[in-house]
């Protein structure tokens, strides 16, 4: 069972959606799969259901414009640089730019003249070993071979007797489609106008194609964009409804009650549409990423009859607040009460209001670490706050100083041995100490058991400390030695070990940021017979659920 937390750090409070009329049902969405430092030199596609691939690009309305096609069932897309097909890790079959086996070179011979369409170019290319059709800024050309240097291309030109041909090299936007595991180029695409190669698997419209890419199975097509001339940013381009199917099974589990999955589907759909229109990742060439930064997504493997139903039976349904798409944030479990957005992220949102949850506890036995305990010694708190940049003289007290009306933590206060206080509020009450939720109490603590030195400040270890002897000479204590103090009852060894009095026990429940829908709460409500819209209306105050 896989529960993935929606990341709260971003606290993505987007600007409000404009009129509902602008919201579309089932638009095409681009989901980033590999991007940024994870962009790939080459990417393999394998038909799982359906066969062959249409080659082209997605226009600004995300409509697919077909330029060519191939009947190959295993193709790879590589950037137009010298790219090698090698063995990376345990899976043999990825392209990289360093190691061996098969080279796809970036120099080619180009025959004179252009061609009006793909089939004319392809037919002409068929006369030459290694010939292929290339689409360069709107025109088709015939190119031959792949060579790693201009010199080797010129040598081949002599051998092949292609005196008319010109040697063409690499570009910062070009991509080639090759038959996987070979250097045989099937198609090349290059656009100085910012278009990116798009691939739509399946030559037969009568089947819903499925494609395997890097071990995951996907519906829909793919886009390969060389953002800033770099490696390939790979996106899955598909219908929003198919994308929602993938999110539902990743964020919940296909085996959960259907009404919980339906609630999750509406949340995921609404959240995705808001991303789509906010352009959150548009500079990277896609709409939404595949991690908890946006929503976890790894294709559609694992979908079930129930998860399919959950998406189909809520087709096109969004959550609305006051005529705009609602912010449908969600998280794993609330531990007893959700929390208002203002008390976590600092901005008030009318439908994200904390409330006590009478449902979730009924399934607590299914939730790992539903109730949790963490202990920190005062020494650990001192070090942790120091690492975070709060210079302190030894934390002697840690307490919850304010709670919200639903009993979640709103403010925590640390006090050091000099009496100085450090206060943290809202989400920091969870993130500062890496706690599972903002719902907890703190016990224990009390006075610190460090060594106090005159002038204030506590020492928690004598390593590196200095001692002043009876004759006034100063010496550093050897590491590991025991120091003694003279007390009214004689000489006593000092111990820097912490004791119960210096230990704080944090006892809490739940997991996540607590704003919006509890996924386990949705599970519990569904099990008690509530419908998905009742679940959504419980967790999101005052919303309605409908198509645009
Ligand atoms: Zn993202």
Coordinates of C-alpha atoms and ligand atoms in Angstrom, one line a residue:
X1 CA 0.0 0.0 0.0
X2 CA 1.6 3.2 -1.1
X3 CA 0.7 6.5 0.4
X4 CA 2.6 9.4 -0.9
X5 CA 2.4 12.7 0.9
X6 CA 1.6 15.7 -1.0
X7 CA 4.6 18.0 -0.3
X8 CA 3.6 20.8 1.9
X9 CA 6.9 22.8 1.8
X10 CA 5.8 24.5 -1.3
X11 CA 2.4 25.3 0.3
X12 CA 1.2 25.9 -3.2
X13 CA -1.4 28.5 -2.6
X14 CA -2.0 29.5 -6.2
X15 CA -3.9 32.6 -7.3
X16 CA -7.6 32.0 -7.6
X17 CA -8.9 30.5 -10.8
X18 CA -11.0 32.8 -13.0
X19 CA -14.5 32.1 -14.0
X20 CA -15.5 28.4 -14.1
X21 CA -16.4 28.8 -17.8
X22 CA -12.7 28.8 -18.6
X23 CA -12.1 25.3 -17.0
X24 CA -12.1 22.5 -19.5
X25 CA -13.1 18.9 -19.1
X26 CA -10.4 16.4 -19.9
X27 CA -7.7 18.6 -21.4
X28 CA -4.3 17.3 -22.5
X29 CA -1.7 17.6 -19.8
X30 CA 2.1 17.3 -20.0
X31 CA 3.6 15.5 -17.0
X32 CA 7.4 15.9 -16.5
X33 CA 9.1 12.4 -16.0
X34 CA 12.8 13.3 -16.5
X35 CA 13.8 16.9 -16.3
X36 CA 16.4 19.3 -14.8
X37 CA 19.5 17.4 -13.7
X38 CA 17.6 14.1 -14.4
X39 CA 17.1 14.9 -18.1
X40 CA 18.3 12.0 -20.3
X41 CA 20.7 11.7 -23.2
X42 CA 18.5 9.0 -24.6
X43 CA 15.1 7.4 -23.8
X44 CA 13.7 4.0 -24.9
X45 CA 10.1 3.3 -25.7
X46 CA 8.6 -0.2 -26.0
X47 CA 5.1 -1.0 -27.2
X48 CA 3.1 -2.8 -24.6
X49 CA -0.3 -2.6 -26.2
X50 CA -0.5 -1.3 -29.7
X51 CA 2.3 -1.1 -32.2
X52 CA 4.5 1.4 -34.0
X53 CA 4.8 5.1 -33.4
X54 CA 3.6 8.4 -34.9
X55 CA 6.3 11.0 -35.0
X56 CA 5.7 14.7 -34.9
X57 CA 5.1 17.4 -32.3
X58 CA 2.5 18.8 -29.9
X59 CA 1.4 22.3 -31.0
X60 CA 0.6 25.1 -28.6
X61 CA -2.9 23.8 -28.1
X62 CA -1.4 20.4 -27.4
X63 CA -2.8 18.9 -30.5
X64 CA -0.5 16.3 -32.1
X65 CA 0.8 17.2 -35.5
X66 CA 2.0 14.1 -37.3
X67 CA 5.2 14.4 -39.4
X68 CA 6.0 10.7 -40.0
X69 CA 5.7 7.3 -38.5
X70 CA 7.5 4.0 -37.9
X71 CA 6.3 0.5 -37.5
X72 CA 9.2 -0.3 -35.2
X73 CA 7.9 -1.5 -31.7
X74 CA 11.1 -0.6 -29.8
X75 CA 12.5 2.9 -30.5
X76 CA 14.8 5.3 -28.7
X77 CA 15.0 9.0 -28.8
X78 CA 18.5 10.5 -28.5
X79 CA 19.8 14.0 -28.5
X80 CA 21.8 14.9 -31.6
X81 CA 25.2 14.5 -30.0
X82 CA 27.5 11.5 -29.9
X83 CA 25.4 9.2 -27.7
X84 CA 26.2 5.7 -26.7
X85 CA 23.9 2.8 -26.0
X86 CA 25.4 1.1 -23.0
X87 CA 24.7 -0.8 -19.9
X88 CA 23.7 1.3 -17.0
X89 CA 23.0 -0.4 -13.7
X90 CA 21.3 -3.7 -13.8
X91 CA 19.0 -2.8 -16.7
X92 CA 20.8 -3.1 -20.1
X93 CA 19.3 -0.7 -22.5
X94 CA 19.8 3.0 -21.6
X95 CA 21.6 5.5 -23.6
X96 CA 24.3 7.7 -22.0
X97 CA 27.0 10.0 -23.1
X98 CA 30.0 8.2 -21.7
X99 CA 30.1 4.4 -22.2
X100 CA 30.3 2.1 -24.9
X101 CA 28.7 -0.6 -27.0
X102 CA 26.8 1.2 -29.7
X103 CA 27.4 4.7 -30.9
X104 CA 24.8 7.0 -32.5
X105 CA 27.0 9.6 -34.1
X106 CA 25.9 13.2 -34.7
X107 CA 27.4 13.8 -38.1
X108 CA 25.5 12.8 -41.2
X109 CA 25.6 13.2 -45.0
X110 CA 22.7 15.3 -46.4
X111 CA 21.6 14.9 -50.0
X112 CA 20.9 18.1 -51.9
X113 CA 17.3 19.4 -52.1
X114 CA 14.3 19.1 -49.9
X115 CA 11.2 16.9 -50.0
X116 CA 7.5 17.8 -49.7
X117 CA 6.5 15.2 -47.3
X118 CA 7.7 12.3 -45.1
X119 CA 6.9 9.5 -47.5
X120 CA 8.7 11.1 -50.4
X121 CA 11.8 11.7 -48.2
X122 CA 11.5 8.1 -46.7
X123 CA 11.3 6.6 -50.2
X124 CA 14.3 8.5 -51.4
X125 CA 16.3 7.6 -48.2
X126 CA 15.6 3.9 -48.8
X127 CA 18.0 4.0 -51.7
X128 CA 20.9 4.5 -49.3
X129 CA 22.2 2.2 -46.6
X130 CA 21.7 4.2 -43.4
X131 CA 19.5 6.7 -45.1
X132 CA 16.7 8.4 -43.1
X133 CA 14.1 11.2 -43.4
X134 CA 14.9 14.4 -41.4
X135 CA 12.4 17.2 -40.6
X136 CA 14.3 20.4 -40.2
X137 CA 12.2 23.6 -39.5
X138 CA 9.4 22.6 -41.6
X139 CA 11.2 20.9 -44.5
X140 CA 12.0 17.2 -45.1
X141 CA 15.5 16.2 -46.1
X142 CA 17.3 12.9 -46.7
X143 CA 20.3 12.2 -44.5
X144 CA 22.6 9.2 -44.5
X145 CA 24.6 7.5 -41.8
X146 CA 25.7 8.5 -38.3
X147 CA 29.4 9.4 -37.7
X148 CA 31.2 10.6 -34.6
X149 CA 33.4 13.2 -36.4
X150 CA 33.2 15.4 -39.5
X151 CA 36.3 13.7 -40.8
X152 CA 34.8 10.2 -40.6
X153 CA 31.6 11.6 -42.4
X154 CA 33.8 13.0 -45.2
X155 CA 35.7 9.7 -45.5
X156 CA 32.3 7.9 -45.8
X157 CA 31.2 10.4 -48.4
X158 CA 34.1 9.4 -50.6
X159 CA 33.5 5.7 -50.1
X160 CA 29.8 6.0 -50.8
X161 CA 30.4 8.2 -53.8
X162 CA 28.0 10.9 -52.5
X163 CA 29.9 13.8 -54.0
X164 CA 26.8 16.1 -53.9
X165 CA 26.1 15.5 -50.3
X166 CA 27.1 17.9 -47.6
X167 CA 28.3 17.0 -44.1
X168 CA 25.9 18.2 -41.4
X169 CA 26.7 18.2 -37.7
X170 CA 25.0 18.6 -34.4
X171 CA 22.5 21.1 -33.1
X172 CA 21.4 22.2 -29.7
X173 CA 17.7 21.4 -30.4
X174 CA 17.9 18.3 -32.6
X175 CA 16.8 14.8 -31.6
X176 CA 17.0 11.5 -33.5
X177 CA 14.7 8.5 -33.3
X178 CA 16.6 5.2 -33.6
X179 CA 15.7 1.6 -33.5
X180 CA 16.6 0.6 -30.0
X181 CA 20.0 -1.1 -29.6
X182 CA 21.2 0.0 -33.0
X183 CA 22.7 3.1 -34.6
X184 CA 20.0 3.0 -37.3
X185 CA 18.3 6.4 -37.4
X186 CA 14.6 6.2 -38.3
X187 CA 13.8 9.9 -38.2
X188 CA 15.5 13.2 -37.1
X189 CA 13.7 16.3 -35.8
X190 CA 15.2 19.8 -35.4
X191 CA 13.4 23.0 -34.7
X192 CA 14.9 26.4 -34.2
X193 CA 11.3 27.6 -33.4
X194 CA 11.1 25.9 -30.1
X195 CA 9.0 22.9 -31.2
X196 CA 9.8 19.7 -29.4
X197 CA 9.6 16.2 -30.9
X198 CA 6.4 14.4 -29.9
X199 CA 5.7 10.7 -30.2
X200 CA 2.3 9.1 -30.1
X201 CA 2.5 5.4 -29.7
X202 CA 0.2 3.2 -31.7
X203 CA -0.7 3.3 -35.4
X204 CA -4.2 2.0 -34.8
X205 CA -6.8 4.3 -33.2
X206 CA -9.0 1.4 -32.2
X207 CA -6.9 0.4 -29.2
X208 CA -5.8 2.4 -26.2
X209 CA -2.0 2.0 -26.5
X210 CA 0.2 1.4 -23.5
X211 CA 3.9 2.1 -23.7
X212 CA 6.7 1.0 -21.4
X213 CA 9.3 3.7 -20.6
X214 CA 12.0 3.0 -18.0
X215 CA 10.1 0.2 -16.4
X216 CA 6.8 2.0 -16.0
X217 CA 3.7 1.7 -18.3
X218 CA 2.0 4.8 -19.7
X219 CA -1.1 5.8 -21.6
X220 CA -0.7 8.6 -24.1
X221 CA 2.3 10.1 -25.9
X222 CA 5.7 11.6 -25.0
X223 CA 7.5 14.8 -25.6
X224 CA 11.3 15.2 -25.8
X225 CA 12.6 18.8 -25.4
X226 CA 16.2 19.9 -25.2
X227 CA 15.6 22.6 -22.6
X228 CA 18.5 25.1 -23.0
X229 CA 20.2 22.7 -25.5
X230 CA 20.7 20.1 -22.8
X231 CA 19.7 16.5 -22.4
X232 CA 16.1 15.4 -23.2
X233 CA 13.4 16.6 -20.9
X234 CA 10.9 13.7 -21.2
X235 CA 7.2 14.4 -20.6
X236 CA 4.2 12.1 -20.8
X237 CA 1.5 13.9 -22.8
X238 CA -1.9 12.5 -22.1
X239 CA -5.5 13.2 -21.3
X240 CA -6.1 14.6 -17.8
X241 CA -8.5 11.7 -17.0
X242 CA -5.8 9.1 -17.8
X243 CA -3.3 11.0 -15.7
X244 CA -5.8 11.1 -12.8
X245 CA -6.0 7.3 -13.1
X246 CA -2.2 7.1 -12.5
X247 CA -2.3 9.5 -9.5
X248 CA -5.1 7.7 -7.8
X249 CA -3.3 4.4 -7.7
X250 CA 0.0 6.0 -6.7
X251 CA -1.4 8.4 -4.0
X252 CA -3.8 5.8 -2.6
X253 CA -4.0 2.2 -3.7
X254 CA -6.1 0.5 -6.3
X255 CA -7.4 -1.8 -3.5
X256 CA -9.0 1.0 -1.5
X257 CA -12.8 1.5 -1.3
X258 CA -14.1 3.1 -4.5
X259 CA -15.7 6.1 -2.8
X260 CA -12.3 7.0 -1.3
X261 CA -10.6 6.6 -4.7
X262 CA -13.3 8.8 -6.2
X263 CA -12.6 11.5 -3.6
X264 CA -8.9 11.2 -4.5
X265 CA -9.7 11.4 -8.2
X266 CA -11.6 14.7 -7.8
X267 CA -8.7 16.1 -5.6
X268 CA -6.0 15.0 -8.1
X269 CA -8.0 16.3 -11.1
X270 CA -8.6 19.7 -9.5
X271 CA -5.1 20.0 -8.2
X272 CA -3.7 19.2 -11.7
X273 CA -5.9 21.6 -13.5
X274 CA -4.8 24.4 -11.2
X275 CA -1.2 23.5 -12.0
X276 CA -2.0 23.4 -15.7
X277 CA -3.4 26.9 -15.7
X278 CA -0.9 28.4 -13.3
X279 CA 2.0 27.3 -15.5
X280 CA 4.0 26.0 -12.5
X281 CA 6.5 24.1 -14.6
X282 CA 6.0 25.8 -18.0
X283 CA 9.6 27.0 -18.2
X284 CA 10.6 23.4 -18.1
X285 CA 8.3 22.4 -21.0
X286 CA 5.6 20.6 -19.0
X287 CA 2.6 21.3 -16.7
X288 CA 3.0 19.2 -13.7
X289 CA 5.8 17.0 -12.3
X290 CA 5.7 13.4 -11.3
X291 CA 6.9 13.8 -7.7
X292 CA 5.3 14.9 -4.4
X293 CA 6.3 18.4 -5.4
X294 CA 3.1 18.3 -7.5
X295 CA 1.5 14.8 -7.3
X296 CA 3.1 11.4 -7.3
X297 CA 2.7 9.6 -10.7
X298 CA 4.4 6.7 -12.2
X299 CA 2.1 5.7 -15.1
X300 CA -0.8 3.3 -14.9
X301 CA 0.6 -0.1 -13.9
X302 CA -1.4 -1.3 -11.0
X303 CA -4.7 0.2 -12.0
X304 CA -7.7 -2.0 -11.2
X305 CA -11.4 -2.2 -12.1
X306 CA -12.1 -0.2 -8.9
X307 CA -9.6 2.6 -9.7
X308 CA -10.9 2.7 -13.3
X309 CA -14.4 3.1 -12.0
X310 CA -13.3 5.8 -9.6
X311 CA -12.0 7.9 -12.4
X312 CA -14.8 7.2 -14.9
X313 CA -17.6 7.8 -12.4
X314 CA -16.2 11.2 -11.5
X315 CA -15.4 12.1 -15.1
X316 CA -14.7 15.8 -15.5
X317 CA -15.7 16.6 -11.8
X318 CA -13.8 19.2 -10.0
X319 CA -14.1 20.7 -6.5
X320 CA -15.2 24.3 -6.5
X321 CA -15.1 27.0 -3.9
X322 CA -17.0 30.2 -4.6
X323 CA -17.1 29.5 -8.3
X324 CA -13.4 28.9 -8.6
X325 CA -11.4 25.6 -8.5
X326 CA -10.7 24.8 -4.9
X327 CA -7.3 24.1 -3.5
X328 CA -7.6 20.4 -2.9
X329 CA -4.5 19.8 -0.7
X330 CA -4.4 16.4 1.0
X331 CA -2.2 14.3 3.2
X332 CA -1.9 10.8 4.7
X333 CA -3.7 11.0 8.1
X334 CA -4.7 13.8 10.5
X335 CA -4.3 12.0 13.7
X336 CA -7.6 13.3 15.0
X337 CA -8.1 16.8 13.5
X338 CA -7.3 18.6 10.4
X339 CA -5.9 22.1 10.5
X340 CA -6.7 25.5 8.9
X341 CA -4.4 26.6 6.1
X342 CA -3.7 29.8 7.9
X343 CA -2.2 27.9 10.9
X344 CA 0.1 25.9 8.7
X345 CA 1.0 28.0 5.7
X346 CA 0.1 31.5 6.9
X347 CA -2.6 32.3 4.3
X348 CA -6.3 31.9 5.0
X349 CA -8.3 29.8 2.6
X350 CA -12.0 29.8 3.2
X351 CA -12.5 26.0 2.4
X352 CA -9.4 24.8 4.2
X353 CA -10.6 25.1 7.8
X354 CA -9.4 22.7 10.5
X355 CA -12.0 20.4 12.0
X356 CA -12.1 17.4 14.4
X357 CA -12.2 14.1 12.5
X358 CA -14.5 11.6 14.0
X359 CA -13.9 9.0 11.3
X360 CA -10.2 8.4 10.8
X361 CA -9.4 6.7 14.2
X362 CA -11.6 3.8 13.3
X363 CA -8.9 2.6 10.8
X364 CA -6.0 3.6 13.0
X365 CA -5.0 -0.1 13.2
X366 CA -4.4 -0.2 9.5
X367 CA -2.1 2.9 9.6
X368 CA 1.5 2.3 10.3
X369 CA 2.9 4.7 13.0
X370 CA -0.6 6.3 13.5
X371 CA 0.5 7.2 17.0
X372 CA 4.2 8.1 17.2
X373 CA 6.7 9.1 19.9
X374 CA 10.0 10.8 19.4
X375 CA 12.5 11.8 22.1
X376 CA 15.1 14.5 22.1
X377 CA 17.6 15.2 24.7
X378 CA 18.3 18.8 25.5
X379 CA 21.8 18.2 24.1
X380 CA 20.3 17.0 20.8
X381 CA 17.9 20.0 20.7
X382 CA 20.8 22.3 21.4
X383 CA 22.8 20.8 18.5
X384 CA 19.8 20.8 16.1
X385 CA 19.0 24.4 16.8
X386 CA 22.7 25.3 16.3
X387 CA 22.7 23.6 13.0
X388 CA 19.6 25.5 12.0
X389 CA 21.4 28.8 12.8
X390 CA 20.0 29.5 16.2
X391 CA 23.0 30.1 18.4
X392 CA 22.1 29.2 21.9
X393 CA 23.7 28.4 25.2
X394 CA 22.1 25.0 25.7
X395 CA 18.4 24.3 25.5
X396 CA 17.0 23.7 28.9
X397 CA 13.3 23.9 28.1
X398 CA 11.0 23.0 25.1
X399 CA 7.3 23.3 25.2
X400 CA 4.2 23.7 23.1
X401 CA 3.3 27.3 23.8
X402 CA 0.1 27.7 21.7
X403 CA -2.4 25.3 20.2
X404 CA -5.1 25.8 17.6
X405 CA -8.8 25.4 18.3
X406 CA -8.7 21.8 17.1
X407 CA -5.7 21.0 19.3
X408 CA -2.9 21.0 16.8
X409 CA 0.4 22.8 17.6
X410 CA 0.5 26.4 16.6
X411 CA 3.7 27.6 18.5
X412 CA 6.6 25.9 20.2
X413 CA 9.1 27.7 22.5
X414 CA 12.7 26.6 23.3
X415 CA 14.5 28.3 26.2
X416 CA 18.3 28.2 26.7
X417 CA 20.3 28.3 29.8
X418 CA 20.8 32.1 29.6
X419 CA 17.0 32.5 29.6
X420 CA 16.7 33.4 25.9
X421 CA 13.7 32.0 24.1
X422 CA 13.3 30.8 20.5
X423 CA 9.8 30.6 19.2
X424 CA 8.7 28.8 16.1
X425 CA 5.1 28.8 14.7
X426 CA 2.8 27.1 12.2
X427 CA 4.4 24.5 9.9
X428 CA 7.9 24.9 11.4
X429 CA 6.4 23.2 14.5
X430 CA 6.5 20.1 12.4
X431 CA 9.3 20.6 10.0
X432 CA 12.0 22.0 12.4
X433 CA 12.3 18.7 14.2
X434 CA 11.2 16.6 11.3
X435 CA 8.1 15.4 13.0
X436 CA 5.4 13.4 11.3
X437 CA 2.7 15.9 12.0
X438 CA 1.7 19.1 13.7
X439 CA -0.4 17.2 16.2
X440 CA 1.5 16.4 19.4
X441 CA 2.3 17.1 23.0
X442 CA 5.7 17.5 24.7
X443 CA 6.5 16.1 28.1
X444 CA 9.6 15.6 30.2
X445 CA 12.4 18.1 30.1
X446 CA 13.0 20.2 33.1
X447 CA 16.4 21.5 34.2
X448 CA 19.3 20.8 32.0
X449 CA 22.0 18.5 33.3
X450 CA 24.9 20.1 31.6
X451 CA 27.8 21.7 33.5
X452 CA 27.2 25.3 34.2
X453 CA 30.0 27.8 34.1
X454 CA 30.1 31.2 35.8
X455 CA 28.7 33.8 33.5
X456 CA 26.0 31.5 32.2
X457 CA 25.9 28.9 29.5
X458 CA 25.9 25.1 29.9
X459 CA 28.5 22.6 28.8
X460 CA 27.3 19.2 27.8
X461 CA 30.7 17.7 27.5
X462 CA 34.0 18.4 29.1
X463 CA 36.0 17.6 25.9
X464 CA 38.1 20.6 25.1
X465 CA 37.3 22.3 28.4
X466 CA 40.0 24.1 30.4
X467 CA 40.7 23.8 34.1
X468 CA 42.3 26.3 36.4
X469 CA 44.6 24.7 39.0
X470 CA 45.3 25.9 42.5
X471 CA 48.5 27.7 41.4
X472 CA 46.6 29.6 38.7
X473 CA 47.9 27.7 35.7
X474 CA 45.5 26.8 33.0
X475 CA 45.4 23.5 31.2
X476 CA 43.1 21.8 28.7
X477 CA 41.5 18.7 30.0
X478 CA 42.7 15.6 28.1
X479 CA 39.8 14.2 26.1
X480 CA 38.0 11.4 27.9
X481 CA 39.4 12.3 31.4
X482 CA 37.1 12.5 34.3
X483 CA 36.8 15.9 36.0
X484 CA 36.0 16.2 39.7
X485 CA 34.1 18.7 41.7
X486 CA 34.5 19.3 45.4
X487 CA 31.2 19.4 47.1
X488 CA 30.0 19.6 50.7
X489 CA 30.1 15.8 50.8
X490 CA 33.5 15.3 49.3
X491 CA 34.9 14.8 45.8
X492 CA 32.5 13.8 43.0
X493 CA 33.1 12.8 39.5
X494 CA 31.2 14.9 37.0
X495 CA 29.2 13.2 34.4
X496 CA 27.9 14.8 31.2
X497 CA 25.5 12.1 30.3
X498 CA 21.9 13.2 29.9
X499 CA 19.3 11.9 32.2
X500 CA 15.5 11.8 32.1
X501 CA 15.3 15.3 33.3
X502 CA 17.0 16.5 30.1
X503 CA 14.9 14.4 27.8
X504 CA 11.8 15.6 26.0
X505 CA 9.2 13.2 24.8
X506 CA 7.1 14.2 21.9
X507 CA 3.9 12.1 21.5
X508 CA 1.8 12.7 18.4
X509 CA -0.5 11.2 15.8
X510 CA -1.0 11.5 12.1
X511 CA 1.2 12.1 9.1
X512 CA 1.4 15.1 6.9
X513 CA 0.6 18.8 6.8
X514 CA -3.0 18.3 8.0
X515 CA -4.6 20.8 5.6
X516 CA -7.5 19.5 3.5
X517 CA -8.4 15.9 3.0
X518 CA -7.0 13.1 5.1
X519 CA -6.5 10.1 2.8
X520 CA -7.0 7.6 5.6
X521 CA -10.0 9.6 6.8
X522 CA -11.4 9.2 3.3
X523 CA -10.8 5.5 3.6
X524 CA -12.6 5.3 6.9
X525 CA -15.6 7.4 5.7
X526 CA -15.9 5.3 2.6
X527 CA -15.9 2.2 4.7
X528 CA -18.6 3.7 6.9
X529 CA -20.8 4.2 3.8
X530 CA -20.2 7.8 2.9
X531 CA -20.0 8.8 -0.8
X532 CA -17.1 10.6 -2.4
X533 CA -18.9 14.0 -2.4
X534 CA -19.8 13.6 1.3
X535 CA -16.1 12.9 2.0
X536 CA -14.9 15.9 0.0
X537 CA -17.5 18.2 1.6
X538 CA -16.4 17.0 5.1
X539 CA -12.8 17.8 4.5
X540 CA -13.2 20.9 2.3
X541 CA -15.6 23.4 4.0
X542 CA -18.4 24.8 1.8
X543 CA -17.2 23.4 -1.5
X544 CA -19.3 21.9 -4.3
X545 CA -18.4 19.1 -6.6
X546 CA -19.4 19.2 -10.3
X547 CA -18.3 19.5 -13.9
X548 CA -17.5 23.0 -15.1
Ligands
LIG1 ZN1 6.0 19.9 -9.4

